[in-house]
mmCIF file of C-alpha atoms in Angstrom:
data_model
loop_
_atom_site.group_PDB
_atom_site.id
_atom_site.type_symbol
_atom_site.label_atom_id
_atom_site.label_comp_id
_atom_site.label_asym_id
_atom_site.label_seq_id
_atom_site.Cartn_x
_atom_site.Cartn_y
_atom_site.Cartn_z
ATOM 1 C CA SER A 1 -26.346 -1.768 15.175
ATOM 2 C CA GLN A 2 -26.044 0.161 11.938
ATOM 3 C CA LYS A 3 -22.642 1.538 11.114
ATOM 4 C CA ILE A 4 -20.974 3.438 8.276
ATOM 5 C CA GLU A 5 -17.193 3.585 8.319
ATOM 6 C CA GLN A 6 -14.994 5.620 6.035
ATOM 7 C CA ASN A 7 -11.482 4.251 5.885
ATOM 8 C CA SER A 8 -9.472 6.981 7.435
ATOM 9 C CA GLU A 9 -10.052 10.384 8.813
ATOM 10 C CA ALA A 10 -7.365 11.941 6.621
ATOM 11 C CA LEU A 11 -5.602 11.143 3.375
ATOM 12 C CA ASN A 12 -2.599 13.085 2.090
ATOM 13 C CA ILE A 13 -1.496 12.557 -1.496
ATOM 14 C CA GLN A 14 0.745 14.110 -4.114
ATOM 15 C CA GLU A 15 -0.794 16.029 -6.981
ATOM 16 C CA GLY A 16 -1.384 13.811 -9.988
ATOM 17 C CA LYS A 17 -1.832 10.624 -7.969
ATOM 18 C CA THR A 18 -5.074 8.732 -7.447
ATOM 19 C CA ALA A 19 -6.881 9.037 -4.131
ATOM 20 C CA THR A 20 -8.913 6.011 -3.094
ATOM 21 C CA LEU A 21 -11.476 6.330 -0.329
ATOM 22 C CA THR A 22 -13.406 3.475 1.252
ATOM 23 C CA CYS A 23 -16.893 3.361 2.664
ATOM 24 C CA ASN A 24 -17.961 0.213 4.524
ATOM 25 C CA TYR A 25 -21.340 -0.355 6.081
ATOM 26 C CA THR A 26 -23.085 -2.878 8.298
ATOM 27 C CA ASN A 27 -26.757 -3.602 8.906
ATOM 28 C CA TYR A 28 -27.962 -1.493 6.007
ATOM 29 C CA SER A 29 -29.555 -2.524 2.741
ATOM 30 C CA PRO A 30 -29.231 0.633 0.681
ATOM 31 C CA ALA A 31 -30.840 0.878 -2.706
ATOM 32 C CA TYR A 32 -28.512 3.731 -3.524
ATOM 33 C CA LEU A 33 -25.224 5.101 -2.310
ATOM 34 C CA GLN A 34 -24.167 8.690 -2.770
ATOM 35 C CA TRP A 35 -20.893 10.570 -2.449
ATOM 36 C CA TYR A 36 -20.660 14.212 -1.457
ATOM 37 C CA ARG A 37 -17.898 16.767 -1.123
ATOM 38 C CA GLN A 38 -17.862 19.129 1.855
ATOM 39 C CA ASP A 39 -15.580 22.120 2.233
ATOM 40 C CA PRO A 40 -14.931 23.623 5.696
ATOM 41 C CA GLY A 41 -17.927 25.535 7.036
ATOM 42 C CA ARG A 42 -20.067 24.665 4.016
ATOM 43 C CA GLY A 43 -22.872 22.262 3.218
ATOM 44 C CA PRO A 44 -22.197 19.071 1.238
ATOM 45 C CA VAL A 45 -22.204 19.128 -2.547
ATOM 46 C CA PHE A 46 -23.499 16.113 -4.461
ATOM 47 C CA LEU A 47 -20.962 14.277 -6.604
ATOM 48 C CA LEU A 48 -22.220 10.858 -7.645
ATOM 49 C CA LEU A 49 -25.041 8.407 -7.040
ATOM 50 C CA ILE A 50 -24.725 4.685 -7.692
ATOM 51 C CA ARG A 51 -27.553 2.175 -7.574
ATOM 52 C CA GLU A 52 -27.346 -1.260 -5.989
ATOM 53 C CA ASN A 53 -27.457 -2.960 -9.389
ATOM 54 C CA GLU A 54 -24.614 -0.841 -10.762
ATOM 55 C CA LYS A 55 -21.036 -1.912 -10.279
ATOM 56 C CA GLU A 56 -19.310 1.266 -11.322
ATOM 57 C CA LYS A 57 -20.073 4.894 -12.121
ATOM 58 C CA ARG A 58 -17.802 7.561 -13.550
ATOM 59 C CA LYS A 59 -17.930 11.319 -13.777
ATOM 60 C CA GLU A 60 -14.934 13.138 -15.197
ATOM 61 C CA ARG A 61 -12.009 12.262 -12.882
ATOM 62 C CA LEU A 62 -14.231 10.533 -10.331
ATOM 63 C CA LYS A 63 -15.069 6.836 -10.186
ATOM 64 C CA VAL A 64 -17.292 5.018 -7.718
ATOM 65 C CA THR A 65 -17.781 1.297 -7.248
ATOM 66 C CA PHE A 66 -20.486 -0.400 -5.190
ATOM 67 C CA ASP A 67 -20.207 -3.982 -3.973
ATOM 68 C CA THR A 68 -23.340 -5.014 -2.082
ATOM 69 C CA THR A 69 -21.809 -8.391 -1.219
ATOM 70 C CA LEU A 70 -18.806 -6.821 0.471
ATOM 71 C CA LYS A 71 -21.013 -3.937 1.688
ATOM 72 C CA GLN A 72 -18.444 -1.519 0.418
ATOM 73 C CA SER A 73 -18.056 1.423 -1.914
ATOM 74 C CA LEU A 74 -14.775 2.752 -3.260
ATOM 75 C CA PHE A 75 -14.384 6.346 -4.401
ATOM 76 C CA HIS A 76 -11.464 7.250 -6.647
ATOM 77 C CA ILE A 77 -10.157 10.677 -7.617
ATOM 78 C CA THR A 78 -7.738 10.277 -10.502
ATOM 79 C CA ALA A 79 -5.103 12.832 -11.521
ATOM 80 C CA SER A 80 -5.751 14.621 -8.245
ATOM 81 C CA GLN A 81 -5.341 18.382 -7.983
ATOM 82 C CA PRO A 82 -4.936 20.703 -4.967
ATOM 83 C CA ALA A 83 -8.489 21.933 -5.677
ATOM 84 C CA ASP A 84 -9.720 18.431 -4.832
ATOM 85 C CA SER A 85 -8.702 18.991 -1.202
ATOM 86 C CA ALA A 86 -11.886 18.628 0.855
ATOM 87 C CA THR A 87 -13.797 16.181 3.014
ATOM 88 C CA TYR A 88 -15.630 13.469 1.118
ATOM 89 C CA LEU A 89 -18.727 11.883 2.596
ATOM 90 C CA CYS A 90 -20.463 8.696 1.635
ATOM 91 C CA ALA A 91 -24.177 8.455 2.289
ATOM 92 C CA LEU A 92 -26.403 5.409 2.242
ATOM 93 C CA ASP A 93 -29.899 5.818 0.922
ATOM 94 C CA ASP A 94 -32.449 3.381 2.320
ATOM 95 C CA TYR A 95 -35.433 5.747 2.703
ATOM 96 C CA LYS A 96 -33.263 8.453 4.229
ATOM 97 C CA LEU A 97 -29.655 9.521 3.848
ATOM 98 C CA SER A 98 -27.270 8.256 6.516
ATOM 99 C CA PHE A 99 -23.791 9.741 6.324
ATOM 100 C CA GLY A 100 -20.337 8.517 7.199
ATOM 101 C CA ALA A 101 -18.030 10.804 9.148
ATOM 102 C CA GLY A 102 -16.007 11.590 6.044
ATOM 103 C CA THR A 103 -12.420 11.378 4.869
ATOM 104 C CA THR A 104 -10.444 14.603 4.561
ATOM 105 C CA VAL A 105 -8.262 14.581 1.459
ATOM 106 C CA THR A 106 -5.300 16.934 1.136
ATOM 107 C CA VAL A 107 -3.589 17.083 -2.246
ATOM 108 C CA ARG A 108 -0.039 18.477 -2.137
ATOM 109 C CA ALA A 109 1.234 20.444 -5.106
ATOM 110 C CA GLY B 1 -27.840 22.922 -10.376
ATOM 111 C CA ALA B 2 -30.534 23.826 -7.908
ATOM 112 C CA VAL B 3 -29.683 26.335 -5.205
ATOM 113 C CA VAL B 4 -30.656 26.173 -1.560
ATOM 114 C CA SER B 5 -29.993 29.094 0.733
ATOM 115 C CA GLN B 6 -29.966 29.349 4.509
ATOM 116 C CA HIS B 7 -30.291 32.363 6.728
ATOM 117 C CA PRO B 8 -28.557 33.330 8.884
ATOM 118 C CA SER B 9 -25.163 31.819 8.151
ATOM 119 C CA ARG B 10 -24.011 32.417 11.705
ATOM 120 C CA VAL B 11 -25.879 33.224 14.880
ATOM 121 C CA ILE B 12 -24.765 33.725 18.453
ATOM 122 C CA CYS B 13 -27.407 33.796 21.134
ATOM 123 C CA LYS B 14 -27.775 33.674 24.881
ATOM 124 C CA SER B 15 -28.864 30.541 26.665
ATOM 125 C CA GLY B 16 -32.638 30.328 26.975
ATOM 126 C CA THR B 17 -33.476 32.272 23.855
ATOM 127 C CA SER B 18 -35.007 30.891 20.659
ATOM 128 C CA VAL B 19 -33.391 31.000 17.253
ATOM 129 C CA LYS B 20 -35.057 30.617 13.857
ATOM 130 C CA ILE B 21 -33.168 29.332 10.820
ATOM 131 C CA GLU B 22 -34.642 29.644 7.332
ATOM 132 C CA CYS B 23 -34.044 27.297 4.434
ATOM 133 C CA ARG B 24 -35.135 28.313 0.940
ATOM 134 C CA SER B 25 -35.030 26.551 -2.402
ATOM 135 C CA LEU B 26 -34.338 29.388 -4.806
ATOM 136 C CA ASP B 27 -35.080 27.987 -8.234
ATOM 137 C CA PHE B 28 -37.158 24.883 -7.709
ATOM 138 C CA GLN B 29 -40.053 23.662 -5.640
ATOM 139 C CA ALA B 30 -39.027 21.297 -2.882
ATOM 140 C CA THR B 31 -41.687 18.867 -1.819
ATOM 141 C CA THR B 32 -39.401 17.563 0.884
ATOM 142 C CA MET B 33 -36.804 19.318 3.003
ATOM 143 C CA PHE B 34 -34.441 17.723 5.469
ATOM 144 C CA TRP B 35 -32.733 19.185 8.523
ATOM 145 C CA TYR B 36 -29.359 17.887 9.660
ATOM 146 C CA ARG B 37 -27.022 18.692 12.531
ATOM 147 C CA GLN B 38 -23.261 18.263 12.359
ATOM 148 C CA PHE B 39 -20.853 18.430 15.284
ATOM 149 C CA PRO B 40 -17.123 19.023 14.618
ATOM 150 C CA LYS B 41 -15.447 16.108 12.828
ATOM 151 C CA GLN B 42 -18.650 14.095 12.946
ATOM 152 C CA SER B 43 -21.106 13.007 10.325
ATOM 153 C CA LEU B 44 -24.288 14.792 9.433
ATOM 154 C CA MET B 45 -27.147 13.465 11.512
ATOM 155 C CA LEU B 46 -30.653 13.697 10.156
ATOM 156 C CA MET B 47 -32.914 15.477 12.616
ATOM 157 C CA ALA B 48 -36.199 15.594 10.750
ATOM 158 C CA THR B 49 -37.915 15.379 7.404
ATOM 159 C CA SER B 50 -40.444 18.021 6.516
ATOM 160 C CA ASN B 51 -43.056 17.855 3.796
ATOM 161 C CA GLU B 52 -44.887 20.925 2.628
ATOM 162 C CA GLY B 53 -48.213 21.340 4.372
ATOM 163 C CA SER B 54 -47.811 18.496 6.845
ATOM 164 C CA LYS B 55 -46.132 17.852 10.159
ATOM 165 C CA ALA B 56 -42.446 17.053 10.197
ATOM 166 C CA THR B 57 -41.204 13.544 10.901
ATOM 167 C CA TYR B 58 -38.532 13.569 13.581
ATOM 168 C CA GLU B 59 -35.736 11.055 13.972
ATOM 169 C CA GLN B 60 -35.453 9.056 17.155
ATOM 170 C CA GLY B 61 -33.954 11.076 19.960
ATOM 171 C CA VAL B 62 -34.770 14.475 18.478
ATOM 172 C CA GLU B 63 -37.151 16.510 20.632
ATOM 173 C CA LYS B 64 -39.906 17.859 18.443
ATOM 174 C CA ASP B 65 -40.920 20.461 21.032
ATOM 175 C CA LYS B 66 -37.398 21.822 21.125
ATOM 176 C CA PHE B 67 -36.733 21.808 17.388
ATOM 177 C CA LEU B 68 -39.832 23.232 15.743
ATOM 178 C CA ILE B 69 -40.039 22.753 12.006
ATOM 179 C CA ASN B 70 -42.450 24.529 9.703
ATOM 180 C CA HIS B 71 -42.647 23.876 5.966
ATOM 181 C CA ALA B 72 -45.125 26.544 4.987
ATOM 182 C CA SER B 73 -44.497 26.571 1.246
ATOM 183 C CA LEU B 74 -42.729 24.598 -1.453
ATOM 184 C CA THR B 75 -39.737 26.913 -1.193
ATOM 185 C CA LEU B 76 -39.395 27.613 2.521
ATOM 186 C CA SER B 77 -38.814 25.551 5.635
ATOM 187 C CA THR B 78 -37.853 26.940 9.027
ATOM 188 C CA LEU B 79 -36.193 25.357 12.036
ATOM 189 C CA THR B 80 -36.661 27.045 15.396
ATOM 190 C CA VAL B 81 -34.400 26.011 18.242
ATOM 191 C CA THR B 82 -36.409 26.862 21.337
ATOM 192 C CA SER B 83 -34.836 27.664 24.695
ATOM 193 C CA ALA B 84 -31.387 27.073 23.284
ATOM 194 C CA HIS B 85 -28.603 25.794 25.518
ATOM 195 C CA PRO B 86 -24.832 25.546 24.932
ATOM 196 C CA GLU B 87 -25.155 21.868 23.988
ATOM 197 C CA ASP B 88 -27.325 22.941 21.039
ATOM 198 C CA SER B 89 -24.334 24.742 19.550
ATOM 199 C CA SER B 90 -23.711 23.037 16.232
ATOM 200 C CA PHE B 91 -23.747 23.380 12.461
ATOM 201 C CA TYR B 92 -27.299 23.067 11.143
ATOM 202 C CA ILE B 93 -27.732 22.182 7.485
ATOM 203 C CA CYS B 94 -30.886 21.852 5.445
ATOM 204 C CA SER B 95 -31.350 20.068 2.175
ATOM 205 C CA ALA B 96 -34.117 19.992 -0.355
ATOM 206 C CA GLY B 97 -35.238 17.307 -2.710
ATOM 207 C CA GLN B 98 -37.863 16.749 -5.306
ATOM 208 C CA GLY B 99 -39.698 13.710 -4.063
ATOM 209 C CA SER B 100 -38.079 10.863 -2.166
ATOM 210 C CA SER B 101 -34.513 10.850 -0.941
ATOM 211 C CA TYR B 102 -33.692 8.468 -3.784
ATOM 212 C CA ASN B 103 -32.518 11.422 -5.737
ATOM 213 C CA GLU B 104 -29.864 14.052 -5.471
ATOM 214 C CA GLN B 105 -30.380 16.295 -2.488
ATOM 215 C CA PHE B 106 -29.352 19.919 -2.683
ATOM 216 C CA PHE B 107 -27.782 21.187 0.503
ATOM 217 C CA GLY B 108 -27.781 24.666 1.921
ATOM 218 C CA PRO B 109 -24.555 26.318 3.072
ATOM 219 C CA GLY B 110 -25.331 25.656 6.725
ATOM 220 C CA THR B 111 -25.915 27.810 9.818
ATOM 221 C CA ARG B 112 -23.387 27.917 12.621
ATOM 222 C CA LEU B 113 -25.241 28.293 15.931
ATOM 223 C CA THR B 114 -23.323 29.247 19.052
ATOM 224 C CA VAL B 115 -25.211 29.397 22.330
ATOM 225 C CA LEU B 116 -23.431 31.235 25.116
#
């Protein structure tokens, strides 16, 4: 069966450190993978999209990698700030978006 | 970026009644809109894909007669939960895209439905 797993439900880190989130999937062949941010009681907000032929993508303090052999994507938030505290969702795109359950990141000041 | 709105943001209704949720793309024309449902601490689950002027495509396990979707224009899609029951209580989120899902989707703020 198809499955998307995000490493842990919650991640607590100190301000200034790098947060690394993992998204693993099975029985999918996504052409694209997307990462979203979701705040409590709100809809997701698009952050980054990475294609299957791209190894890495960056946007400001965010970096995403995509390894189709390992069937894994890593999402990094560098120099984290308390404002980065939110739930981060990975979504696989193989004709429709299928979401992971998310990892809630809390950045302590 | 593009803005998608939803109305209402919260609704409480009695069991057996029907509830309509609107999803609007405010500054762009959305050829495709998607409806998702999210239960607490769970992932968003796609319910249906709606294309302007045609019937919605429902995901497996989603009752099309219970969740009526109408995409009457390029800026408006509606989801009607008919004969709502407590188990329908959830967070309903729409998104809009320009073309296939192989592009950024713009999500609405969501509608919290509580059925008593």
